[in-house]
Coordinates of C-alpha atoms in Angstrom, one line a residue:
Chain G
M1 CA 52.0 -65.6 29.7
S2 CA 50.3 -64.3 32.8
L3 CA 48.2 -61.2 32.5
D4 CA 49.2 -58.3 34.8
L5 CA 46.2 -56.1 35.1
V6 CA 48.1 -53.3 36.8
T7 CA 50.7 -53.2 34.0
L8 CA 47.9 -53.4 31.4
G9 CA 46.1 -50.4 33.1
K10 CA 49.3 -48.3 33.4
R11 CA 50.1 -48.8 29.7
L12 CA 46.6 -47.9 28.7
K13 CA 46.8 -44.7 30.9
E14 CA 50.1 -43.7 29.4
A15 CA 48.9 -44.2 25.9
R16 CA 45.7 -42.1 26.6
E17 CA 47.8 -39.3 28.1
N18 CA 50.2 -39.3 25.2
C19 CA 47.3 -38.5 22.9
A20 CA 45.9 -36.0 25.3
I21 CA 42.6 -37.8 25.4
T22 CA 40.4 -37.4 28.5
Q23 CA 39.0 -40.3 30.5
E24 CA 35.6 -39.1 29.6
R25 CA 36.3 -39.3 25.9
A26 CA 38.0 -42.7 26.2
A27 CA 35.1 -44.0 28.2
E28 CA 32.7 -42.7 25.7
A29 CA 34.7 -44.4 22.9
I30 CA 34.2 -47.8 24.5
G31 CA 30.6 -47.1 25.6
A32 CA 31.3 -47.3 29.3
P33 CA 31.0 -44.9 32.2
R34 CA 34.1 -43.0 33.2
T35 CA 34.5 -45.0 36.4
A36 CA 34.8 -48.2 34.3
L37 CA 37.8 -46.7 32.6
V38 CA 39.3 -45.4 36.0
H39 CA 39.1 -49.0 37.2
I40 CA 40.6 -50.4 34.1
E41 CA 43.5 -48.0 34.3
A42 CA 44.0 -48.9 37.9
G43 CA 44.0 -52.6 37.2
R44 CA 40.9 -53.2 39.1
R45 CA 38.7 -54.1 36.2
V46 CA 39.3 -56.5 33.3
P47 CA 38.7 -54.8 30.0
S48 CA 36.8 -56.9 27.5
T49 CA 38.6 -57.9 24.3
L50 CA 36.5 -55.3 22.3
E51 CA 37.1 -52.6 24.8
L52 CA 40.8 -53.2 24.8
S53 CA 40.8 -53.2 20.9
D54 CA 38.7 -50.0 20.8
L55 CA 41.1 -48.3 23.2
A56 CA 44.1 -49.4 21.2
E57 CA 42.5 -48.0 18.1
L58 CA 41.7 -44.7 19.8
Y59 CA 45.3 -44.4 21.1
K60 CA 46.7 -45.5 17.7
K61 CA 48.6 -48.4 19.2
P62 CA 48.5 -52.1 18.4
V63 CA 46.6 -54.3 20.9
T64 CA 49.8 -56.2 21.6
H65 CA 51.4 -53.0 22.8
F66 CA 49.2 -53.3 26.0
L67 CA 49.5 -57.1 26.7
S68 CA 52.4 -58.9 28.3
R69 CA 55.3 -59.3 26.1
T70 CA 58.2 -61.7 25.3
A71 CA 61.8 -60.6 25.8
S72 CA 62.2 -59.8 22.0
Q73 CA 58.9 -58.0 22.0
E74 CA 60.1 -56.0 25.0
E75 CA 63.2 -55.0 23.0
D76 CA 61.2 -53.9 20.0
A77 CA 58.9 -52.0 22.4
L78 CA 61.9 -50.3 23.9
E79 CA 62.9 -49.1 20.4
E80 CA 59.4 -48.1 19.7
V81 CA 59.3 -46.1 23.0
T82 CA 62.6 -44.4 22.1
L83 CA 61.2 -43.2 18.7
H84 CA 58.0 -42.3 20.5
L85 CA 59.9 -40.2 22.9
R86 CA 61.7 -38.4 20.1
V87 CA 58.4 -37.7 18.4
E88 CA 57.0 -36.7 21.8
R89 CA 59.8 -34.2 22.3
A90 CA 59.3 -32.8 18.9
F91 CA 55.5 -32.3 19.3
R92 CA 55.2 -31.6 23.1
E93 CA 53.0 -28.7 22.3
N94 CA 50.8 -30.4 19.7
P95 CA 49.5 -33.8 21.0
V96 CA 47.0 -34.0 18.3
V97 CA 49.7 -34.0 15.7
K98 CA 51.7 -36.5 17.8
C99 CA 48.7 -38.9 17.8
S100 CA 48.2 -38.5 14.0
I101 CA 51.9 -39.4 13.6
D102 CA 51.4 -42.4 15.8
K103 CA 48.5 -43.4 13.4
W104 CA 50.8 -43.4 10.4
L105 CA 53.6 -45.0 12.3
G106 CA 51.0 -47.7 13.3
I107 CA 50.4 -48.4 9.6
V108 CA 54.2 -48.5 8.9
R109 CA 54.5 -50.9 11.7
E110 CA 51.9 -53.1 10.2
G111 CA 53.8 -53.2 6.9
A112 CA 57.0 -53.9 8.7
E113 CA 55.6 -56.8 10.7
L114 CA 54.2 -58.3 7.5
N115 CA 57.7 -58.0 6.0
I116 CA 59.0 -60.1 8.9
L117 CA 56.2 -62.7 8.5
L118 CA 56.9 -62.9 4.8
G119 CA 60.6 -63.4 5.6
A120 CA 61.6 -60.3 3.7
S121 CA 64.7 -58.4 4.8
T122 CA 64.1 -55.9 7.5
H123 CA 67.1 -53.9 6.3
D124 CA 66.4 -50.9 4.1
A125 CA 68.1 -50.6 0.8
L126 CA 69.2 -46.9 1.3
P127 CA 72.9 -46.3 1.5
F128 CA 74.3 -44.4 4.3
Y129 CA 76.7 -41.5 3.5
T130 CA 79.0 -40.9 6.5
Q131 CA 79.6 -37.2 7.0
S132 CA 80.9 -35.2 9.8
A133 CA 78.7 -32.4 11.2
P134 CA 79.1 -29.4 8.9
K135 CA 81.1 -26.7 10.7
T136 CA 80.1 -23.9 8.3
L137 CA 77.2 -23.3 5.9
S138 CA 79.5 -23.6 3.0
E139 CA 80.5 -27.1 4.2
A140 CA 76.8 -27.9 4.6
F141 CA 76.1 -26.9 1.0
Q142 CA 79.1 -28.8 -0.4
Q143 CA 78.2 -32.0 1.5
G144 CA 74.6 -31.9 0.3
E145 CA 75.6 -31.2 -3.2
S146 CA 78.2 -33.9 -3.3
I147 CA 76.0 -36.6 -1.8
A148 CA 73.2 -35.7 -4.2
E149 CA 75.6 -36.3 -7.2
Q150 CA 76.8 -39.5 -5.7
E151 CA 73.2 -40.7 -5.1
R152 CA 72.0 -39.7 -8.6
K153 CA 75.0 -41.7 -10.0
R154 CA 74.2 -44.7 -7.9
L155 CA 70.7 -44.6 -9.2
G156 CA 71.7 -44.1 -12.8
L157 CA 69.5 -40.9 -13.1
G158 CA 71.9 -39.1 -15.4
E159 CA 70.9 -35.4 -15.6
N160 CA 67.2 -36.1 -16.1
P161 CA 64.3 -34.9 -13.8
V162 CA 63.1 -37.4 -11.2
H163 CA 59.4 -38.0 -11.9
R164 CA 57.9 -40.2 -9.2
L165 CA 60.0 -39.4 -6.2
Q166 CA 57.6 -41.3 -3.8
D167 CA 58.1 -44.5 -6.0
L168 CA 61.8 -44.1 -6.0
L169 CA 61.8 -43.8 -2.2
S170 CA 59.5 -46.7 -1.6
S171 CA 61.4 -48.9 -3.9
A172 CA 64.5 -48.2 -1.9
G173 CA 62.7 -49.4 1.3
A174 CA 61.4 -46.1 2.7
W175 CA 57.7 -45.9 3.9
V176 CA 56.4 -42.6 2.4
A177 CA 53.2 -40.7 2.8
S178 CA 51.8 -37.2 2.4
V179 CA 49.7 -36.4 5.4
N180 CA 48.0 -33.4 7.1
L181 CA 50.4 -31.6 9.3
P182 CA 50.5 -28.1 10.6
K183 CA 51.5 -25.4 8.0
E184 CA 54.9 -24.7 9.6
I185 CA 56.1 -28.3 9.3
S186 CA 57.2 -29.3 5.8
G187 CA 57.9 -32.9 6.6
M188 CA 59.7 -35.4 8.9
F189 CA 62.0 -38.2 8.8
L190 CA 61.7 -40.9 11.3
H191 CA 63.9 -44.1 11.6
E192 CA 63.8 -47.1 13.8
H193 CA 65.7 -50.4 13.1
S194 CA 62.6 -52.6 13.1
L195 CA 60.8 -50.1 10.7
G196 CA 63.3 -48.7 8.4
P197 CA 63.1 -45.1 7.1
V198 CA 59.8 -43.3 7.3
I199 CA 59.1 -40.1 5.4
L200 CA 56.0 -38.0 6.2
I201 CA 55.3 -34.9 4.1
N202 CA 52.9 -32.1 4.7
N203 CA 49.9 -32.6 2.3
T204 CA 48.7 -29.1 2.8
H205 CA 51.6 -27.7 1.0
P206 CA 51.5 -27.3 -2.9
R207 CA 52.8 -30.3 -4.9
V208 CA 56.1 -28.7 -5.9
R209 CA 56.9 -27.9 -2.4
R210 CA 56.0 -31.4 -1.3
R211 CA 58.4 -32.8 -3.9
F212 CA 61.2 -30.7 -2.5
S213 CA 60.3 -31.8 1.0
Y214 CA 60.4 -35.4 -0.1
A215 CA 63.9 -34.8 -1.4
H216 CA 64.8 -33.0 1.7
E217 CA 63.8 -35.9 4.0
Y218 CA 65.5 -38.3 1.6
G219 CA 68.6 -36.4 2.3
H220 CA 68.1 -36.7 6.1
A221 CA 67.5 -40.5 5.4
L222 CA 70.9 -40.8 3.5
I223 CA 73.0 -38.7 5.9
D224 CA 71.4 -38.4 9.3
R225 CA 69.8 -41.7 10.2
K226 CA 71.4 -43.3 13.1
Q227 CA 71.6 -46.9 14.5
D228 CA 69.1 -46.0 17.2
A229 CA 65.7 -44.3 16.8
T230 CA 65.8 -41.0 14.8
A231 CA 63.1 -38.4 14.5
M232 CA 63.8 -35.2 12.5
V233 CA 61.2 -32.7 11.9
S234 CA 61.7 -30.0 9.3
T235 CA 60.0 -26.8 10.3
Q236 CA 60.4 -23.0 9.5
A237 CA 61.9 -22.6 12.9
N238 CA 64.8 -25.0 12.5
S239 CA 65.4 -24.2 8.8
T240 CA 68.6 -22.2 9.5
E241 CA 70.3 -25.2 11.2
R242 CA 73.3 -26.5 9.2
T243 CA 71.9 -30.1 9.0
E244 CA 68.8 -28.6 7.6
K245 CA 70.7 -26.4 5.1
R246 CA 72.6 -29.6 4.1
A247 CA 69.4 -31.5 3.4
N248 CA 68.2 -28.5 1.4
A249 CA 71.4 -28.4 -0.6
F250 CA 70.9 -32.2 -1.2
A251 CA 67.3 -31.7 -2.3
A252 CA 68.1 -28.9 -4.7
S253 CA 71.0 -30.7 -6.3
F254 CA 69.1 -34.0 -6.4
L255 CA 66.0 -32.5 -8.0
M256 CA 67.9 -30.1 -10.3
P257 CA 71.3 -31.6 -11.1
Q258 CA 73.9 -29.1 -12.2
N259 CA 74.4 -30.5 -15.7
G260 CA 70.7 -31.0 -16.2
V261 CA 70.0 -27.4 -15.5
R262 CA 72.9 -26.3 -17.9
T263 CA 71.6 -28.6 -20.6
Y264 CA 68.0 -27.3 -20.2
L265 CA 69.1 -23.7 -20.5
S266 CA 71.3 -24.5 -23.4
S267 CA 68.3 -26.2 -25.2
I268 CA 66.4 -22.8 -24.9
D269 CA 69.5 -20.9 -25.7
K270 CA 69.8 -19.2 -22.4
G271 CA 72.3 -18.6 -19.7
G272 CA 75.3 -19.0 -22.0
P273 CA 78.2 -16.4 -22.4
T274 CA 77.5 -13.5 -24.6
R275 CA 80.7 -14.1 -26.5
H276 CA 81.8 -17.4 -28.0
V277 CA 85.3 -18.0 -29.2
H278 CA 85.9 -20.9 -31.7
A279 CA 89.5 -22.0 -32.3
V280 CA 90.4 -24.2 -35.3
Y281 CA 93.7 -26.0 -35.5
G282 CA 95.2 -26.2 -39.0
I283 CA 98.6 -26.7 -40.8
A284 CA 99.1 -23.0 -41.0
G285 CA 98.5 -22.7 -37.3
S286 CA 95.4 -22.1 -35.2
E287 CA 92.6 -19.7 -36.4
Q288 CA 90.1 -18.1 -34.1
S289 CA 86.7 -16.7 -34.8
E290 CA 84.4 -14.9 -32.4
E291 CA 80.7 -15.0 -32.3
R292 CA 78.5 -12.7 -30.2
S293 CA 75.0 -13.4 -29.1
A294 CA 72.3 -10.8 -29.8
P295 CA 72.3 -8.3 -26.8
G296 CA 70.2 -9.5 -24.0
S297 CA 69.4 -12.8 -25.7
Q298 CA 71.1 -14.9 -22.9
K299 CA 69.3 -13.1 -20.0
I300 CA 67.3 -15.5 -17.9
I301 CA 63.8 -14.1 -17.3
Y302 CA 61.0 -15.3 -15.2
Q303 CA 59.4 -17.4 -17.8
D304 CA 62.6 -19.3 -18.4
V305 CA 62.8 -20.1 -14.6
A306 CA 59.2 -21.0 -14.5
L307 CA 59.5 -23.5 -17.3
L308 CA 62.8 -24.8 -15.8
A309 CA 61.0 -25.3 -12.5
R310 CA 58.1 -27.0 -14.2
Y311 CA 60.7 -29.3 -16.1
F312 CA 62.3 -30.4 -12.9
G313 CA 59.1 -30.4 -10.7
V314 CA 60.2 -27.8 -8.3
S315 CA 58.8 -24.5 -7.2
Y316 CA 59.8 -21.3 -9.0
Q317 CA 61.6 -20.0 -5.9
A318 CA 63.6 -23.2 -5.6
A319 CA 64.6 -22.9 -9.2
V320 CA 65.7 -19.3 -8.8
Y321 CA 67.9 -20.2 -5.9
R322 CA 69.3 -23.1 -7.7
L323 CA 70.4 -20.8 -10.7
R324 CA 72.1 -18.6 -8.1
D325 CA 73.9 -21.5 -6.4
L326 CA 75.1 -22.6 -9.9
N327 CA 76.4 -19.0 -10.6
L328 CA 74.0 -18.8 -13.6
I329 CA 72.5 -15.6 -12.2
G330 CA 74.0 -12.9 -10.0
A331 CA 72.6 -11.3 -6.7
S332 CA 70.7 -8.6 -8.5
E333 CA 69.0 -11.1 -10.9
L334 CA 68.2 -13.3 -7.9
H335 CA 66.4 -10.4 -6.3
S336 CA 64.4 -9.3 -9.3
L337 CA 63.5 -12.8 -10.2
L338 CA 62.2 -13.6 -6.7
E339 CA 60.1 -10.4 -6.9
Q340 CA 58.4 -11.9 -9.9
N341 CA 57.3 -15.0 -8.1
E342 CA 53.6 -14.1 -8.4
Q343 CA 54.0 -13.3 -12.1
A344 CA 55.7 -16.7 -12.7
N345 CA 52.9 -18.6 -11.0
S346 CA 50.3 -16.8 -12.8
Y347 CA 52.2 -17.6 -16.0
L348 CA 52.1 -21.3 -15.1
K349 CA 48.5 -21.1 -14.3
I350 CA 47.6 -19.6 -17.7
L351 CA 49.5 -22.3 -19.4
R352 CA 47.6 -24.9 -17.2
F353 CA 50.8 -26.2 -15.6
I354 CA 48.8 -26.5 -12.4
D355 CA 51.2 -29.0 -10.9
A356 CA 54.0 -26.6 -11.1
V357 CA 52.1 -23.8 -9.4
D358 CA 53.4 -22.8 -5.9
T359 CA 50.5 -20.8 -4.3
E360 CA 48.4 -21.5 -1.3
D361 CA 45.3 -22.2 -3.5
S362 CA 47.2 -24.9 -5.3
A363 CA 47.8 -26.8 -2.0
G364 CA 46.3 -30.2 -1.3
E365 CA 42.6 -30.2 -0.4
G366 CA 43.2 -32.0 2.9
I367 CA 42.8 -35.5 1.3
E368 CA 46.0 -37.2 2.4
D369 CA 48.1 -38.8 -0.4
T370 CA 48.9 -42.0 1.4
G371 CA 48.4 -44.3 -1.7
E372 CA 52.1 -45.3 -1.7
L373 CA 52.2 -46.4 2.0
V374 CA 48.7 -48.1 1.8
S375 CA 49.8 -49.9 -1.4
Q376 CA 53.0 -51.1 0.3
V377 CA 50.9 -52.6 3.2
V378 CA 48.1 -54.0 0.9
Y379 CA 50.7 -55.8 -1.4
R380 CA 52.2 -57.5 1.6
A381 CA 48.9 -58.3 3.1
I382 CA 47.6 -60.1 0.0
E383 CA 50.8 -61.9 -0.4
A384 CA 50.8 -63.0 3.3
Y385 CA 47.2 -64.2 3.0
R386 CA 47.9 -66.0 -0.2
R387 CA 50.7 -67.9 1.5
E388 CA 48.5 -68.7 4.6
I389 CA 50.7 -66.5 6.8
I390 CA 48.0 -64.3 8.0
S391 CA 44.2 -64.9 8.4
R392 CA 41.0 -63.5 7.1
G393 CA 40.4 -61.7 10.5
R394 CA 43.8 -60.1 10.2
L395 CA 42.8 -58.8 6.8
L396 CA 39.7 -57.2 8.4
D397 CA 41.9 -55.5 11.1
L398 CA 44.3 -54.3 8.4
G399 CA 41.4 -52.9 6.4
T400 CA 40.2 -50.9 9.3
K401 CA 43.7 -49.5 9.9
I402 CA 44.4 -48.5 6.4
G403 CA 40.9 -47.3 5.7
I404 CA 39.9 -50.0 3.0
S405 CA 36.8 -52.2 3.4
G406 CA 37.9 -55.5 5.0
K407 CA 35.3 -57.3 2.8
K408 CA 37.0 -55.9 -0.3
L409 CA 40.5 -56.7 1.0
I410 CA 39.5 -60.3 1.6
E411 CA 37.9 -60.5 -2.0
L412 CA 41.1 -59.1 -3.4
A413 CA 43.2 -61.6 -1.4
E414 CA 41.0 -64.5 -2.3
A415 CA 41.3 -63.6 -6.0
A416 CA 45.1 -64.0 -5.6
I417 CA 44.8 -67.7 -4.5
Chain J
M1 CA 16.6 -73.3 -7.2
E2 CA 15.0 -75.9 -5.0
V3 CA 13.2 -74.7 -1.9
A4 CA 14.8 -75.3 1.3
L5 CA 13.1 -77.4 4.0
T6 CA 12.4 -75.7 7.3
A7 CA 15.3 -75.7 9.6
G8 CA 15.1 -77.0 13.2
T9 CA 13.9 -80.4 12.8
T10 CA 15.9 -81.5 15.7
A11 CA 14.6 -80.5 19.1
K12 CA 16.3 -77.1 20.0
M13 CA 16.8 -78.1 23.6
D14 CA 19.5 -80.7 22.7
R15 CA 21.7 -78.2 21.0
E16 CA 25.2 -77.6 22.1
D17 CA 26.5 -74.0 22.7
A18 CA 29.0 -72.9 20.1
V19 CA 30.9 -69.7 19.3
S20 CA 30.9 -68.3 15.7
D21 CA 33.6 -66.3 14.0
T22 CA 32.6 -63.7 11.4
S23 CA 33.9 -65.9 8.6
V24 CA 31.1 -68.5 9.1
L25 CA 28.3 -66.1 10.2
I26 CA 28.8 -63.9 7.2
N27 CA 28.3 -66.7 4.8
F28 CA 24.8 -67.5 6.1
L29 CA 24.0 -63.7 6.2
A30 CA 25.2 -63.3 2.7
V31 CA 22.7 -65.8 1.2
G32 CA 19.9 -64.4 3.4
R33 CA 19.7 -67.6 5.4
V34 CA 20.7 -66.6 8.9
D35 CA 17.8 -68.7 10.0
L36 CA 19.7 -71.8 9.0
F37 CA 22.5 -70.7 11.3
V38 CA 20.5 -69.6 14.4
D39 CA 18.2 -72.7 14.1
H40 CA 21.0 -75.1 13.3
P41 CA 19.9 -78.5 14.6
K42 CA 23.1 -79.3 16.3
Y43 CA 24.3 -75.9 17.8
R44 CA 23.0 -72.9 19.6
F45 CA 25.4 -70.3 18.3
V46 CA 26.5 -67.1 20.1
I47 CA 28.6 -64.3 18.6
T48 CA 31.1 -62.0 20.4
D49 CA 30.6 -58.3 20.3
H50 CA 33.8 -58.2 18.4
V51 CA 32.2 -60.2 15.6
R52 CA 29.2 -57.9 15.6
R53 CA 31.7 -55.0 15.2
E54 CA 33.5 -56.6 12.3
V55 CA 30.1 -57.2 10.4
T56 CA 29.1 -53.6 11.2
R57 CA 32.3 -52.2 9.8
H58 CA 33.1 -54.4 6.9
Y59 CA 29.8 -55.9 5.7
P60 CA 27.2 -53.1 5.6
E61 CA 24.8 -55.1 3.4
E62 CA 24.7 -58.1 5.8
F63 CA 24.7 -55.9 9.0
E64 CA 20.9 -55.3 8.9
R65 CA 20.1 -59.0 8.7
L66 CA 22.4 -59.6 11.7
E67 CA 20.7 -56.7 13.7
L68 CA 17.3 -58.2 12.9
A69 CA 18.4 -61.6 14.3
L70 CA 19.9 -60.1 17.4
N71 CA 17.1 -57.8 18.1
A72 CA 14.6 -60.7 17.7
G73 CA 16.6 -62.6 20.3
E74 CA 17.4 -65.4 17.8
L75 CA 21.0 -64.9 18.2
E76 CA 23.0 -64.0 21.4
Q77 CA 25.8 -61.7 21.7
I78 CA 28.5 -62.3 24.3
T79 CA 31.3 -60.2 25.8
V80 CA 34.8 -61.8 26.1
A81 CA 35.9 -60.3 29.4
S82 CA 37.3 -62.7 31.9
V83 CA 41.1 -62.6 32.8
E84 CA 41.5 -66.1 31.4
E85 CA 39.9 -65.2 28.1
L86 CA 41.9 -62.0 27.9
E87 CA 45.1 -64.0 28.5
I88 CA 44.2 -66.4 25.7
F89 CA 43.3 -63.4 23.5
G90 CA 46.7 -62.0 24.2
E91 CA 48.5 -65.2 23.3
L92 CA 46.6 -65.6 20.0
I93 CA 46.9 -62.0 18.9
S94 CA 50.7 -61.8 19.4
S95 CA 51.5 -65.1 17.8
P96 CA 53.0 -63.2 15.9
K97 CA 50.1 -61.0 14.6
R98 CA 48.7 -63.5 12.2
F99 CA 45.2 -63.3 13.4
G100 CA 42.7 -60.5 13.7
S101 CA 41.3 -59.3 16.9
G102 CA 37.6 -60.5 16.2
E103 CA 39.0 -64.0 15.4
C104 CA 41.1 -64.1 18.5
A105 CA 38.2 -63.0 20.6
A106 CA 36.0 -65.8 19.2
M107 CA 38.8 -68.3 19.6
A108 CA 39.5 -67.2 23.2
A109 CA 35.9 -67.6 24.2
A110 CA 35.5 -71.0 22.6
I111 CA 38.8 -72.2 24.1
Y112 CA 38.1 -70.9 27.7
R113 CA 34.4 -72.0 27.7
K114 CA 35.3 -75.3 26.1
Q115 CA 32.7 -74.8 23.3
V116 CA 32.8 -75.6 19.6
I117 CA 34.1 -72.8 17.4
A118 CA 32.7 -72.2 13.9
I119 CA 35.4 -70.8 11.8
D120 CA 36.6 -71.0 8.2
D121 CA 40.0 -69.6 8.1
N122 CA 42.6 -72.3 7.4
L123 CA 45.4 -70.7 9.2
A124 CA 43.3 -70.3 12.4
I125 CA 42.0 -73.9 12.1
K126 CA 45.6 -75.2 11.8
H127 CA 46.7 -73.1 14.8
L128 CA 43.9 -74.2 16.9
A129 CA 44.6 -77.9 16.0
K130 CA 48.1 -77.5 17.1
A131 CA 48.0 -75.1 20.0
Y132 CA 44.7 -76.0 21.4
P133 CA 44.0 -79.6 20.2
Q134 CA 41.0 -80.0 22.6
T135 CA 39.0 -77.4 20.7
R136 CA 36.4 -78.7 18.4
I137 CA 36.0 -77.0 15.1
E138 CA 33.1 -76.6 12.7
T139 CA 33.2 -74.8 9.4
T140 CA 30.6 -73.5 6.9
Q141 CA 31.0 -76.8 5.0
T142 CA 30.6 -79.1 8.0
L143 CA 27.6 -77.0 9.2
V144 CA 25.9 -77.3 5.8
V145 CA 26.5 -81.0 5.8
G146 CA 24.9 -81.2 9.3
L147 CA 21.9 -79.2 7.9
I148 CA 21.5 -81.7 5.0
K149 CA 21.9 -84.7 7.2
E150 CA 19.3 -83.3 9.6
G151 CA 16.9 -82.7 6.8
A152 CA 16.9 -79.0 7.3
I153 CA 17.9 -78.4 3.7
T154 CA 18.4 -80.5 0.6
D155 CA 21.8 -81.2 -1.0
S156 CA 20.7 -79.3 -3.9
Y157 CA 20.0 -76.3 -1.8
G158 CA 23.4 -76.7 -0.2
D159 CA 24.9 -76.7 -3.6
W160 CA 23.0 -73.5 -4.6
M161 CA 24.4 -71.8 -1.5
K162 CA 27.9 -73.1 -2.5
Q163 CA 27.4 -71.6 -5.9
E164 CA 26.3 -68.2 -4.5
W165 CA 29.3 -68.0 -2.1
E166 CA 31.7 -68.8 -5.0
S167 CA 30.0 -66.5 -7.6
N168 CA 29.2 -63.5 -5.4
Y169 CA 31.4 -63.6 -2.3
R170 CA 34.6 -65.3 -3.5
F171 CA 34.2 -68.0 -0.8
R172 CA 35.2 -71.3 -2.3
L173 CA 34.7 -74.8 -1.0
K174 CA 37.0 -77.6 -2.2
I175 CA 34.1 -79.9 -3.3
G176 CA 32.2 -80.2 -6.5
S177 CA 28.9 -80.9 -4.6
F178 CA 27.7 -81.6 -1.1
R179 CA 26.6 -85.0 -2.4
E180 CA 30.3 -86.0 -2.2
L181 CA 30.1 -85.6 1.5
L182 CA 26.9 -87.5 2.4

């Protein structure tokens, strides 16, 4: 390998510009004058190993991204660039978010590389449901609903609520994390052959909305991932697109299965017909008896929906719309129940079902929930160290990247030997 | 605990230059005996700026001791910044991402400068032996043996340090006592 300083400088410059970082700030990060950075980017000055590592860290890229590469590394890099361009396109107006996504993708990449070193399969275990692009909204709903039913069946979920959606997704080979994103973005689905599916959810949204977003992006992963790099961002602006509607229908049906909703309502004696006809066959012929429910007893009111929402771990609003989709309420009930959104959330708060509350003040406090993603990487790192596949120094670097003390990580890894 | 003898019984001028990785440096810092490291009778150690960064980031308790040694001029810090070193660094760090950047910087400096490297990681030692067979390697264990042989510490003191590393720092040596190696 021969080092090409001009190419190295060019890659460093590109990475800096992609993160919208000024030369001054980059120079400050490596403790050098701006002219030093100018010379490095022009290929006229050799960066020290520490300067190069610091710049890589600042630009959320691995050091190897900047150094000369082998043919296979070039191939991976090309795919990485394709995904990067898709993220770039989606966040052209918001380089800070783009850089933050690069950070999480960097951690995912570490996990994927550990997978390769451990000899684990790089193929994700998620099935792919081939679907033509929906031509109408109705078709989008049907496709989403049908795939959710198939997926529930495949996973043997029956009609029960899904509790730890993140666990389910990560055990299927997806990398998942709840990170800070702008309010208007609910989540995103990214896919690249060497990484597998990546789902990032907006941590600033209330828990119930985050669950819906996980399921929504899960839908994208099952239906919309392509052979080449895919980046789909779910925002308020694109929520009317048919592929987004299809992912919503998937999420609603996956989280609130039709039979599950009916069984739940039946258990609280709600939503049934007001008139039951019992027919008994006998020797003398069939006999019929009719039973009428007390007037108004079957009417679904806000507290029924709030408790249904809590049972399935979705927002009150999502539960209202699901009841309408299943024809369990009509248009006028939909309207009046939606108007009682505030009342329903206050009801859940009084009952201390805080997890089910869907209000701004119940949103995440800015502490990103990346435990699942970090645990996926730590698990592989300890295993790789135990098997002498990675070194102590690599554990220190991984610790820096995932925000865990490298000393602690080494101690944990040593304890596994 | 037996009191250690004073380090540096060999004339310091005869010492050979050596580069230390974090793994070895940290062991001496952890037991509060960085003096044994900087006054090692056989080697005059330098550390890379990368190693210093690793101690700063991951070993806050040991960081202060390292800073004292650096500020007192007992230990020298180097920057790894030649094209050749950066090339070796690139080879090591992408082979395929088994090593950390601090380790790679220390190894690159030792390889290019043809100096001894002090490193404890087994994987790194095996890689150096295979890919850079001319590189001479010392470990915490061999350095302590050297200290005992030179009379800088007693074997009992070496065993005390070994015990400390095992009990408090999860660093294990595959020997029962340093006496076995003398």
